[in-house]
PDB file of C-alpha atoms and ligand atoms in Angstrom:
ATOM      1  CA  MET A 187     121.425 125.551 134.584  1.00  0.00           C
ATOM      2  CA  ARG A 188     120.783 122.496 136.920  1.00  0.00           C
ATOM      3  CA  ASP A 189     118.336 119.810 136.313  1.00  0.00           C
ATOM      4  CA  ILE A 190     115.002 120.473 137.751  1.00  0.00           C
ATOM      5  CA  THR A 191     113.129 118.384 140.293  1.00  0.00           C
ATOM      6  CA  LEU A 192     109.460 119.067 139.728  1.00  0.00           C
ATOM      7  CA  LEU A 193     107.778 118.537 143.250  1.00  0.00           C
ATOM      8  CA  SER A 194     103.920 118.531 143.133  1.00  0.00           C
ATOM      9  CA  VAL A 195     102.433 119.305 146.244  1.00  0.00           C
ATOM     10  CA  PRO A 196      98.553 118.664 146.237  1.00  0.00           C
ATOM     11  CA  PHE A 197      97.847 119.917 149.491  1.00  0.00           C
ATOM     12  CA  GLY A 198      95.515 122.929 150.637  1.00  0.00           C
ATOM     13  CA  LEU A 199      94.575 122.525 154.085  1.00  0.00           C
ATOM     14  CA  GLY A 200      96.748 125.259 155.142  1.00  0.00           C
ATOM     15  CA  ALA A 201      94.304 127.534 153.443  1.00  0.00           C
ATOM     16  CA  GLY A 202      90.921 128.622 154.774  1.00  0.00           C
ATOM     17  CA  ARG A 203      89.241 127.692 151.375  1.00  0.00           C
ATOM     18  CA  ALA A 204      89.265 124.492 149.302  1.00  0.00           C
ATOM     19  CA  GLY A 205      90.833 124.349 145.924  1.00  0.00           C
ATOM     20  CA  SER A 206      94.669 125.145 146.137  1.00  0.00           C
ATOM     21  CA  GLU A 207      95.237 121.363 146.293  1.00  0.00           C
ATOM     22  CA  LEU A 208      94.131 121.206 142.678  1.00  0.00           C
ATOM     23  CA  GLY A 209      96.896 123.346 141.556  1.00  0.00           C
ATOM     24  CA  PRO A 210      99.266 120.605 140.448  1.00  0.00           C
ATOM     25  CA  ALA A 211      96.511 118.679 138.621  1.00  0.00           C
ATOM     26  CA  LYS A 212      95.916 121.718 136.713  1.00  0.00           C
ATOM     27  CA  LEU A 213      99.564 123.130 136.069  1.00  0.00           C
ATOM     28  CA  VAL A 214     101.386 119.814 135.957  1.00  0.00           C
ATOM     29  CA  GLY A 215      98.734 117.511 134.720  1.00  0.00           C
ATOM     30  CA  GLU A 216      96.298 119.466 132.260  1.00  0.00           C
ATOM     31  CA  LEU A 217      98.844 122.040 131.144  1.00  0.00           C
ATOM     32  CA  ASP A 218     101.721 119.786 131.107  1.00  0.00           C
ATOM     33  CA  LEU A 219     104.124 121.968 132.956  1.00  0.00           C
ATOM     34  CA  ALA A 220     107.069 119.584 132.396  1.00  0.00           C
ATOM     35  CA  GLY A 221     106.435 119.185 128.721  1.00  0.00           C
ATOM     36  CA  SER A 222     106.325 122.779 128.168  1.00  0.00           C
ATOM     37  CA  LEU A 223     109.504 123.407 130.208  1.00  0.00           C
ATOM     38  CA  ARG A 224     111.362 120.769 128.237  1.00  0.00           C
ATOM     39  CA  ARG A 225     110.222 122.420 124.823  1.00  0.00           C
ATOM     40  CA  HIS A 226     111.800 125.390 126.165  1.00  0.00           C
ATOM     41  CA  GLY A 227     115.140 123.415 126.486  1.00  0.00           C
ATOM     42  CA  LEU A 228     115.067 123.062 130.217  1.00  0.00           C
ATOM     43  CA  ARG A 229     115.926 119.785 131.595  1.00  0.00           C
ATOM     44  CA  ILE A 230     113.573 117.969 134.266  1.00  0.00           C
ATOM     45  CA  GLY A 231     115.836 115.396 135.961  1.00  0.00           C
ATOM     46  CA  ASP A 232     112.764 114.106 138.096  1.00  0.00           C
ATOM     47  CA  GLU A 233     109.200 114.638 138.753  1.00  0.00           C
ATOM     48  CA  LYS A 234     107.470 113.568 141.926  1.00  0.00           C
ATOM     49  CA  GLU A 235     104.240 114.030 143.728  1.00  0.00           C
ATOM     50  CA  ILE A 236     103.946 114.126 147.403  1.00  0.00           C
ATOM     51  CA  ALA A 237     101.663 111.382 148.271  1.00  0.00           C
ATOM     52  CA  VAL A 238      99.467 113.711 150.506  1.00  0.00           C
ATOM     53  CA  ALA A 239      96.486 111.138 150.838  1.00  0.00           C
ATOM     54  CA  SER A 240      98.525 108.442 152.425  1.00  0.00           C
ATOM     55  CA  LEU A 241     100.440 110.919 154.499  1.00  0.00           C
ATOM     56  CA  LEU A 242      97.021 112.184 155.880  1.00  0.00           C
ATOM     57  CA  LYS A 243      96.026 108.715 156.641  1.00  0.00           C
ATOM     58  CA  ALA A 244      99.056 107.807 158.827  1.00  0.00           C
ATOM     59  CA  MET A 245      99.738 110.700 160.885  1.00  0.00           C
ATOM     60  CA  PRO A 246     102.649 110.413 163.461  1.00  0.00           C
ATOM     61  CA  PRO A 247     101.608 110.694 167.050  1.00  0.00           C
ATOM     62  CA  ASP A 248     104.190 113.719 167.507  1.00  0.00           C
ATOM     63  CA  ALA A 249     102.135 115.659 164.807  1.00  0.00           C
ATOM     64  CA  ALA A 250      99.145 115.379 167.038  1.00  0.00           C
ATOM     65  CA  GLY A 251     101.348 116.727 169.781  1.00  0.00           C
ATOM     66  CA  TYR A 252     102.135 119.824 167.907  1.00  0.00           C
ATOM     67  CA  ALA A 253      98.637 120.405 166.984  1.00  0.00           C
ATOM     68  CA  GLY A 254      97.906 120.149 170.830  1.00  0.00           C
ATOM     69  CA  LYS A 255     100.368 123.024 171.263  1.00  0.00           C
ATOM     70  CA  ALA A 256      99.077 125.006 168.375  1.00  0.00           C
ATOM     71  CA  SER A 257      95.600 124.755 169.411  1.00  0.00           C
ATOM     72  CA  GLY A 258      93.299 127.216 167.270  1.00  0.00           C
ATOM     73  CA  MET A 259      95.361 126.375 164.259  1.00  0.00           C
ATOM     74  CA  LYS A 260      93.501 124.368 161.747  1.00  0.00           C
ATOM     75  CA  HIS A 261      94.937 121.228 160.358  1.00  0.00           C
ATOM     76  CA  ALA A 262      98.253 121.680 162.261  1.00  0.00           C
ATOM     77  CA  ALA A 263      99.366 118.238 162.491  1.00  0.00           C
ATOM     78  CA  GLU A 264      98.349 117.664 158.514  1.00  0.00           C
ATOM     79  CA  VAL A 265     100.547 120.406 157.805  1.00  0.00           C
ATOM     80  CA  LEU A 266     103.462 119.141 159.783  1.00  0.00           C
ATOM     81  CA  SER A 267     103.336 115.661 158.184  1.00  0.00           C
ATOM     82  CA  VAL A 268     102.901 117.015 154.684  1.00  0.00           C
ATOM     83  CA  SER A 269     105.803 119.448 155.379  1.00  0.00           C
ATOM     84  CA  ARG A 270     108.238 116.593 156.570  1.00  0.00           C
ATOM     85  CA  ALA A 271     107.776 114.584 153.384  1.00  0.00           C
ATOM     86  CA  LEU A 272     108.353 117.591 151.153  1.00  0.00           C
ATOM     87  CA  ALA A 273     111.365 118.817 153.257  1.00  0.00           C
ATOM     88  CA  ALA A 274     112.993 115.240 152.590  1.00  0.00           C
ATOM     89  CA  GLU A 275     112.189 115.408 148.966  1.00  0.00           C
ATOM     90  CA  GLY A 276     113.564 118.788 148.453  1.00  0.00           C
ATOM     91  CA  ALA A 277     116.758 118.254 150.756  1.00  0.00           C
ATOM     92  CA  ALA A 278     117.329 114.886 148.569  1.00  0.00           C
ATOM     93  CA  ALA A 279     116.688 117.010 145.257  1.00  0.00           C
ATOM     94  CA  ALA A 280     119.117 119.891 146.471  1.00  0.00           C
ATOM     95  CA  ALA A 281     121.927 117.285 147.594  1.00  0.00           C
ATOM     96  CA  ALA A 282     121.739 115.643 144.150  1.00  0.00           C
ATOM     97  CA  GLY A 283     122.608 119.188 142.745  1.00  0.00           C
ATOM     98  CA  HIS A 284     119.009 119.649 141.281  1.00  0.00           C
ATOM     99  CA  PHE A 285     116.988 122.708 141.424  1.00  0.00           C
ATOM    100  CA  PRO A 286     113.850 121.845 143.379  1.00  0.00           C
ATOM    101  CA  LEU A 287     110.694 123.433 142.041  1.00  0.00           C
ATOM    102  CA  PHE A 288     107.735 123.150 144.204  1.00  0.00           C
ATOM    103  CA  ILE A 289     104.270 123.322 142.722  1.00  0.00           C
ATOM    104  CA  GLY A 290     101.252 123.811 145.251  1.00  0.00           C
ATOM    105  CA  GLY A 291      99.236 123.838 146.995  1.00  0.00           C
ATOM    106  CA  ASP A 292      98.783 126.478 149.699  1.00  0.00           C
ATOM    107  CA  HIS A 293     101.524 128.668 151.142  1.00  0.00           C
ATOM    108  CA  SER A 294     101.717 126.473 154.214  1.00  0.00           C
ATOM    109  CA  MET A 295     104.024 124.042 152.204  1.00  0.00           C
ATOM    110  CA  ALA A 296     106.794 126.656 152.212  1.00  0.00           C
ATOM    111  CA  ILE A 297     107.467 125.430 155.788  1.00  0.00           C
ATOM    112  CA  GLY A 298     108.411 122.023 154.236  1.00  0.00           C
ATOM    113  CA  SER A 299     110.323 123.514 151.354  1.00  0.00           C
ATOM    114  CA  VAL A 300     112.323 125.634 153.316  1.00  0.00           C
ATOM    115  CA  ALA A 301     113.083 123.207 156.059  1.00  0.00           C
ATOM    116  CA  GLY A 302     114.530 120.792 153.358  1.00  0.00           C
ATOM    117  CA  LEU A 303     116.548 123.478 151.659  1.00  0.00           C
ATOM    118  CA  THR A 304     118.134 125.104 154.584  1.00  0.00           C
ATOM    119  CA  ALA A 305     119.739 121.580 155.295  1.00  0.00           C
ATOM    120  CA  ARG A 306     121.658 121.922 152.040  1.00  0.00           C
ATOM    121  CA  TYR A 307     122.048 125.716 151.905  1.00  0.00           C
ATOM    122  CA  GLU A 308     122.945 126.820 155.375  1.00  0.00           C
ATOM    123  CA  GLN A 309     123.221 130.579 154.623  1.00  0.00           C
ATOM    124  CA  MET A 310     120.189 130.575 152.338  1.00  0.00           C
ATOM    125  CA  GLY A 311     118.396 133.931 151.305  1.00  0.00           C
ATOM    126  CA  ILE A 312     114.525 134.314 150.709  1.00  0.00           C
ATOM    127  CA  ILE A 313     112.338 136.462 148.667  1.00  0.00           C
ATOM    128  CA  TRP A 314     108.726 136.050 149.473  1.00  0.00           C
ATOM    129  CA  PHE A 315     106.165 137.384 147.101  1.00  0.00           C
ATOM    130  CA  ASP A 316     102.715 137.723 148.658  1.00  0.00           C
ATOM    131  CA  ALA A 317      99.705 139.980 149.218  1.00  0.00           C
ATOM    132  CA  HIS A 318     100.074 139.068 152.835  1.00  0.00           C
ATOM    133  CA  ALA A 319     103.037 138.920 155.267  1.00  0.00           C
ATOM    134  CA  ASP A 320     102.681 135.216 156.482  1.00  0.00           C
ATOM    135  CA  LEU A 321     104.342 136.423 159.651  1.00  0.00           C
ATOM    136  CA  ASN A 322     101.526 135.212 162.060  1.00  0.00           C
ATOM    137  CA  THR A 323     102.532 133.008 165.053  1.00  0.00           C
ATOM    138  CA  GLU A 324     100.168 130.080 166.307  1.00  0.00           C
ATOM    139  CA  THR A 325      99.221 132.877 169.004  1.00  0.00           C
ATOM    140  CA  THR A 326      98.794 135.732 166.979  1.00  0.00           C
ATOM    141  CA  SER A 327      96.873 134.235 163.786  1.00  0.00           C
ATOM    142  CA  PHE A 328      93.158 135.332 163.618  1.00  0.00           C
ATOM    143  CA  THR A 329      92.136 132.744 161.169  1.00  0.00           C
ATOM    144  CA  GLY A 330      93.965 129.722 162.481  1.00  0.00           C
ATOM    145  CA  ASN A 331      94.942 129.058 158.780  1.00  0.00           C
ATOM    146  CA  MET A 332      98.542 127.690 158.612  1.00  0.00           C
ATOM    147  CA  HIS A 333      99.495 129.400 155.446  1.00  0.00           C
ATOM    148  CA  GLY A 334      99.484 132.615 157.371  1.00  0.00           C
ATOM    149  CA  ILE A 335     102.493 131.504 159.661  1.00  0.00           C
ATOM    150  CA  SER A 336     104.833 130.097 156.935  1.00  0.00           C
ATOM    151  CA  LEU A 337     107.292 132.928 156.543  1.00  0.00           C
ATOM    152  CA  ALA A 338     107.384 133.191 160.356  1.00  0.00           C
ATOM    153  CA  ALA A 339     108.161 129.444 160.654  1.00  0.00           C
ATOM    154  CA  ALA A 340     110.870 130.069 157.891  1.00  0.00           C
ATOM    155  CA  ILE A 341     112.819 132.570 160.086  1.00  0.00           C
ATOM    156  CA  GLY A 342     112.223 130.649 163.495  1.00  0.00           C
ATOM    157  CA  LEU A 343     109.424 132.666 165.046  1.00  0.00           C
ATOM    158  CA  THR A 344     106.710 129.831 165.358  1.00  0.00           C
ATOM    159  CA  THR A 345     106.275 127.180 168.061  1.00  0.00           C
ATOM    160  CA  LEU A 346     106.608 124.860 165.136  1.00  0.00           C
ATOM    161  CA  SER A 347     110.381 124.642 164.650  1.00  0.00           C
ATOM    162  CA  LEU A 348     111.813 123.852 161.287  1.00  0.00           C
ATOM    163  CA  LYS A 349     114.036 121.101 163.086  1.00  0.00           C
ATOM    164  CA  ASP A 350     110.751 119.411 163.903  1.00  0.00           C
ATOM    165  CA  VAL A 351     110.034 119.313 160.197  1.00  0.00           C
ATOM    166  CA  TYR A 352     113.381 118.245 159.088  1.00  0.00           C
ATOM    167  CA  ARG A 353     116.278 117.504 161.409  1.00  0.00           C
ATOM    168  CA  ALA A 354     119.135 119.277 159.848  1.00  0.00           C
ATOM    169  CA  ALA A 355     116.877 122.438 158.916  1.00  0.00           C
ATOM    170  CA  LYS A 356     117.900 125.693 160.158  1.00  0.00           C
ATOM    171  CA  PRO A 357     115.871 129.036 160.304  1.00  0.00           C
ATOM    172  CA  ILE A 358     116.593 131.599 157.708  1.00  0.00           C
ATOM    173  CA  ALA A 359     118.408 134.681 159.076  1.00  0.00           C
ATOM    174  CA  LEU A 360     116.210 137.692 159.204  1.00  0.00           C
ATOM    175  CA  GLU A 361     118.906 139.800 157.399  1.00  0.00           C
ATOM    176  CA  ARG A 362     118.554 137.462 154.440  1.00  0.00           C
ATOM    177  CA  ALA A 363     114.545 137.554 154.307  1.00  0.00           C
ATOM    178  CA  VAL A 364     112.688 139.930 151.778  1.00  0.00           C
ATOM    179  CA  LEU A 365     109.001 140.425 151.679  1.00  0.00           C
ATOM    180  CA  LEU A 366     107.641 141.781 148.479  1.00  0.00           C
ATOM    181  CA  GLY A 367     104.277 142.992 147.396  1.00  0.00           C
ATOM    182  CA  ALA A 368     102.245 142.625 150.640  1.00  0.00           C
ATOM    183  CA  ARG A 369      99.309 144.934 151.267  1.00  0.00           C
ATOM    184  CA  ASP A 370      97.250 142.929 153.824  1.00  0.00           C
ATOM    185  CA  LEU A 371      98.985 142.674 157.132  1.00  0.00           C
ATOM    186  CA  ASP A 372      97.438 141.829 160.490  1.00  0.00           C
ATOM    187  CA  PRO A 373      98.327 144.174 163.339  1.00  0.00           C
ATOM    188  CA  ALA A 374     101.027 141.772 165.021  1.00  0.00           C
ATOM    189  CA  GLU A 375     102.759 141.405 161.548  1.00  0.00           C
ATOM    190  CA  GLU A 376     102.818 145.140 161.044  1.00  0.00           C
ATOM    191  CA  ARG A 377     104.421 145.363 164.636  1.00  0.00           C
ATOM    192  CA  PHE A 378     107.077 142.611 164.043  1.00  0.00           C
ATOM    193  CA  ILE A 379     108.187 144.236 160.756  1.00  0.00           C
ATOM    194  CA  GLN A 380     108.691 147.535 162.494  1.00  0.00           C
ATOM    195  CA  GLN A 381     110.577 146.136 165.371  1.00  0.00           C
ATOM    196  CA  SER A 382     112.687 143.505 163.619  1.00  0.00           C
ATOM    197  CA  GLY A 383     113.661 145.404 160.681  1.00  0.00           C
ATOM    198  CA  LEU A 384     112.797 142.609 158.330  1.00  0.00           C
ATOM    199  CA  THR A 385     113.163 143.897 154.772  1.00  0.00           C
ATOM    200  CA  TYR A 386     109.556 144.624 153.403  1.00  0.00           C
ATOM    201  CA  PHE A 387     108.881 146.190 150.119  1.00  0.00           C
ATOM    202  CA  SER A 388     105.275 147.376 149.992  1.00  0.00           C
ATOM    203  CA  LYS A 389     103.261 148.336 146.994  1.00  0.00           C
ATOM    204  CA  THR A 390     103.964 151.899 147.743  1.00  0.00           C
ATOM    205  CA  ASP A 391     107.770 151.270 147.845  1.00  0.00           C
ATOM    206  CA  ILE A 392     107.237 149.545 144.476  1.00  0.00           C
ATOM    207  CA  GLY A 393     105.437 152.466 143.208  1.00  0.00           C
ATOM    208  CA  ARG A 394     108.181 154.938 144.242  1.00  0.00           C
ATOM    209  CA  LEU A 395     111.242 152.743 143.290  1.00  0.00           C
ATOM    210  CA  GLY A 396     109.785 150.829 140.311  1.00  0.00           C
ATOM    211  CA  ILE A 397     109.718 147.075 140.270  1.00  0.00           C
ATOM    212  CA  GLU A 398     113.303 146.920 138.557  1.00  0.00           C
ATOM    213  CA  GLU A 399     114.814 148.713 141.279  1.00  0.00           C
ATOM    214  CA  THR A 400     112.936 147.014 144.087  1.00  0.00           C
ATOM    215  CA  THR A 401     113.760 143.577 142.873  1.00  0.00           C
ATOM    216  CA  ARG A 402     117.542 144.453 142.437  1.00  0.00           C
ATOM    217  CA  ARG A 403     117.373 145.724 146.028  1.00  0.00           C
ATOM    218  CA  ALA A 404     115.595 142.644 147.285  1.00  0.00           C
ATOM    219  CA  LEU A 405     118.168 140.490 145.622  1.00  0.00           C
ATOM    220  CA  GLN A 406     121.016 142.292 147.060  1.00  0.00           C
ATOM    221  CA  ILE A 407     119.705 141.762 150.527  1.00  0.00           C
ATOM    222  CA  ALA A 408     118.543 138.259 150.205  1.00  0.00           C
ATOM    223  CA  CYS A 409     121.936 137.314 148.513  1.00  0.00           C
ATOM    224  CA  LYS A 410     124.311 138.979 151.185  1.00  0.00           C
ATOM    225  CA  ASP A 411     126.840 136.215 152.307  1.00  0.00           C
ATOM    226  CA  ALA A 412     124.187 133.822 150.952  1.00  0.00           C
ATOM    227  CA  ASP A 413     124.872 130.104 149.594  1.00  0.00           C
ATOM    228  CA  GLY A 414     121.603 129.748 147.903  1.00  0.00           C
ATOM    229  CA  LEU A 415     118.458 131.651 147.331  1.00  0.00           C
ATOM    230  CA  HIS A 416     114.959 130.756 147.534  1.00  0.00           C
ATOM    231  CA  LEU A 417     112.121 132.242 145.760  1.00  0.00           C
ATOM    232  CA  SER A 418     108.497 131.706 147.340  1.00  0.00           C
ATOM    233  CA  PHE A 419     105.983 132.875 144.893  1.00  0.00           C
ATOM    234  CA  ASP A 420     102.492 133.254 145.915  1.00  0.00           C
ATOM    235  CA  ILE A 421     100.232 134.251 143.016  1.00  0.00           C
ATOM    236  CA  ASP A 422      98.065 136.375 145.098  1.00  0.00           C
ATOM    237  CA  SER A 423     100.992 138.850 145.047  1.00  0.00           C
ATOM    238  CA  VAL A 424      99.598 139.784 141.508  1.00  0.00           C
ATOM    239  CA  ASP A 425      96.662 141.828 141.292  1.00  0.00           C
ATOM    240  CA  PRO A 426      93.184 139.731 141.398  1.00  0.00           C
ATOM    241  CA  GLY A 427      92.126 141.613 138.375  1.00  0.00           C
ATOM    242  CA  GLU A 428      94.740 139.859 136.378  1.00  0.00           C
ATOM    243  CA  ALA A 429      95.182 136.699 138.740  1.00  0.00           C
ATOM    244  CA  PRO A 430      91.614 135.875 140.198  1.00  0.00           C
ATOM    245  CA  GLY A 431      92.106 132.228 140.766  1.00  0.00           C
ATOM    246  CA  THR A 432      93.450 132.422 144.261  1.00  0.00           C
ATOM    247  CA  GLY A 433      91.792 131.866 147.656  1.00  0.00           C
ATOM    248  CA  THR A 434      92.808 135.232 149.637  1.00  0.00           C
ATOM    249  CA  PRO A 435      92.528 137.879 147.073  1.00  0.00           C
ATOM    250  CA  VAL A 436      93.630 141.375 147.791  1.00  0.00           C
ATOM    251  CA  PRO A 437      93.042 144.460 145.646  1.00  0.00           C
ATOM    252  CA  GLY A 438      95.979 146.605 144.506  1.00  0.00           C
ATOM    253  CA  GLY A 439      98.511 143.940 143.830  1.00  0.00           C
ATOM    254  CA  ILE A 440     101.291 144.273 141.406  1.00  0.00           C
ATOM    255  CA  SER A 441     100.565 143.859 137.458  1.00  0.00           C
ATOM    256  CA  ILE A 442     101.651 141.108 135.173  1.00  0.00           C
ATOM    257  CA  LEU A 443     104.296 143.211 133.438  1.00  0.00           C
ATOM    258  CA  GLU A 444     105.874 144.103 136.896  1.00  0.00           C
ATOM    259  CA  VAL A 445     105.975 140.475 138.028  1.00  0.00           C
ATOM    260  CA  ARG A 446     107.395 139.118 134.849  1.00  0.00           C
ATOM    261  CA  LEU A 447     110.046 141.832 135.061  1.00  0.00           C
ATOM    262  CA  ALA A 448     110.720 140.933 138.691  1.00  0.00           C
ATOM    263  CA  LEU A 449     110.911 137.353 138.104  1.00  0.00           C
ATOM    264  CA  ARG A 450     113.093 137.617 135.036  1.00  0.00           C
ATOM    265  CA  ILE A 451     115.591 139.688 137.419  1.00  0.00           C
ATOM    266  CA  ILE A 452     115.587 137.006 140.115  1.00  0.00           C
ATOM    267  CA  GLY A 453     115.996 134.147 137.616  1.00  0.00           C
ATOM    268  CA  SER A 454     118.934 135.767 136.360  1.00  0.00           C
ATOM    269  CA  SER A 455     120.702 135.698 139.854  1.00  0.00           C
ATOM    270  CA  ALA A 456     123.245 132.635 139.742  1.00  0.00           C
ATOM    271  CA  LEU A 457     122.484 132.256 143.500  1.00  0.00           C
ATOM    272  CA  LEU A 458     118.781 131.073 142.787  1.00  0.00           C
ATOM    273  CA  SER A 459     118.751 127.518 143.712  1.00  0.00           C
ATOM    274  CA  SER A 460     114.848 126.699 144.440  1.00  0.00           C
ATOM    275  CA  ALA A 461     111.362 127.872 144.079  1.00  0.00           C
ATOM    276  CA  ASP A 462     107.692 127.488 145.361  1.00  0.00           C
ATOM    277  CA  PHE A 463     104.816 128.613 143.240  1.00  0.00           C
ATOM    278  CA  VAL A 464     101.799 128.488 145.595  1.00  0.00           C
ATOM    279  CA  GLU A 465      98.206 129.461 145.983  1.00  0.00           C
ATOM    280  CA  LEU A 466      96.597 128.842 142.469  1.00  0.00           C
ATOM    281  CA  ASN A 467      93.065 127.897 143.164  1.00  0.00           C
ATOM    282  CA  PRO A 468      91.718 126.561 139.975  1.00  0.00           C
ATOM    283  CA  LEU A 469      88.154 126.218 141.395  1.00  0.00           C
ATOM    284  CA  LEU A 470      87.975 130.353 141.590  1.00  0.00           C
ATOM    285  CA  ASP A 471      89.836 131.038 138.331  1.00  0.00           C
ATOM    286  CA  GLN A 472      88.089 132.389 135.397  1.00  0.00           C
ATOM    287  CA  GLY A 473      88.430 129.926 132.796  1.00  0.00           C
ATOM    288  CA  GLU A 474      92.396 129.039 132.994  1.00  0.00           C
ATOM    289  CA  ARG A 475      93.527 132.522 133.096  1.00  0.00           C
ATOM    290  CA  THR A 476      95.340 132.334 136.325  1.00  0.00           C
ATOM    291  CA  SER A 477      96.709 128.842 135.736  1.00  0.00           C
ATOM    292  CA  LYS A 478      98.015 130.161 132.405  1.00  0.00           C
ATOM    293  CA  LEU A 479      99.700 132.967 134.160  1.00  0.00           C
ATOM    294  CA  MET A 480     101.263 130.939 136.675  1.00  0.00           C
ATOM    295  CA  HIS A 481     102.259 128.618 134.121  1.00  0.00           C
ATOM    296  CA  SER A 482     104.034 131.372 132.001  1.00  0.00           C
ATOM    297  CA  LEU A 483     105.574 132.914 135.049  1.00  0.00           C
ATOM    298  CA  ILE A 484     107.307 129.527 136.031  1.00  0.00           C
ATOM    299  CA  ALA A 485     108.769 129.248 132.608  1.00  0.00           C
ATOM    300  CA  GLU A 486     109.981 132.890 132.605  1.00  0.00           C
ATOM    301  CA  LEU A 487     111.794 132.627 135.797  1.00  0.00           C
ATOM    302  CA  LEU A 488     113.446 129.211 134.810  1.00  0.00           C
ATOM    303  CA  LEU A 489     114.170 130.685 131.338  1.00  0.00           C
ATOM    304  CA  ALA A 490     116.060 133.634 132.804  1.00  0.00           C
ATOM    305  CA  HIS A 491     117.905 131.254 135.070  1.00  0.00           C
ATOM    306  CA  SER A 492     118.994 129.146 132.236  1.00  0.00           C
ATOM    307  CA  SER A 493     120.492 131.763 129.849  1.00  0.00           C
TER     308      SER A 493
HETATM  309  N1  LIG B 205      99.909 133.000 151.797  1.00  0.00           N
HETATM  310  C1  LIG B 205      98.631 133.458 151.958  1.00  0.00           C
HETATM  311  N2  LIG B 205      97.724 133.497 151.287  1.00  0.00           N
HETATM  312  N3  LIG B 205      98.425 133.875 153.332  1.00  0.00           N
HETATM  313  C2  LIG B 205      97.064 134.298 153.681  1.00  0.00           C
HETATM  314  C3  LIG B 205      97.157 134.737 155.155  1.00  0.00           C
HETATM  315  C4  LIG B 205      95.964 135.631 155.635  1.00  0.00           C
HETATM  316  C5  LIG B 205      95.999 136.059 157.125  1.00  0.00           C
HETATM  317  N4  LIG B 205      96.973 137.106 157.352  1.00  0.00           N
HETATM  318  C6  LIG B 205      96.074 134.998 158.034  1.00  0.00           C
HETATM  319  O1  LIG B 205      97.170 134.568 158.819  1.00  0.00           O
HETATM  320  O2  LIG B 205      95.204 133.829 157.941  1.00  0.00           O
END
């Protein structure tokens, strides 16, 4: 496989609870993600950390303009500034022929990763693993948390346009977007899914079809006429009994066994070109249970991709 560019995003202001900003320090720092990927024979071409603190100090005026338009959304300007930096890094890594691997951070960061990647992969497909739909907009969100609008932003539904994040960005076509594992949807999100026809595999669908068949169908849809595939993986898709270290846990998630199988199948797709791993919250973890799980899931995906 291509060289990996490991991009750490220590940013958690898109979530309602503090702690997801500590994900990279845990995974990339303490658990030495790069070292263990290298020991598995994978090549890390580049390693970078988004300089969140300095970005937040020098906020561009038009970010405040967006925050004004998105009133009610919390830290909207901060999310936009960080997304811009991360879009630029992701776009550069993809243009250099690398596999961008984004380590979060809360799920609002997918606004940045997707914006940058769509500049390189104009027909990109996306598979979104999550307990939630992240299909709110600035007007439908009940919580005001930016991580709840990130999939909507990726497919062009929000006031925040991907082009404001990265000039050459382009929203992902609805036909190539797949939501998998969600089980806590807000009413507007349910309505959107019903009306738009966005592909959604609920827990019931997974139970009925089995995870293997579900993942194969998800791949088929996301890869149709695609030139790249992005996996946006929220650890809260996994059952909180097995992955407690996350800020918005929802019971009834997929099992570790299921998620491993799914990631192996997605990893084996030649079209897979980038991934986010988000919403690990080390402050809420039981020991390092969730951190270690996330660590091994990343390896699982990339090893399947390299073989
Ligand atoms: N990626 C996540 N953890 N998203 C949580 C979103 C929860 C809720 N639907 C909201 O909009 O605030």
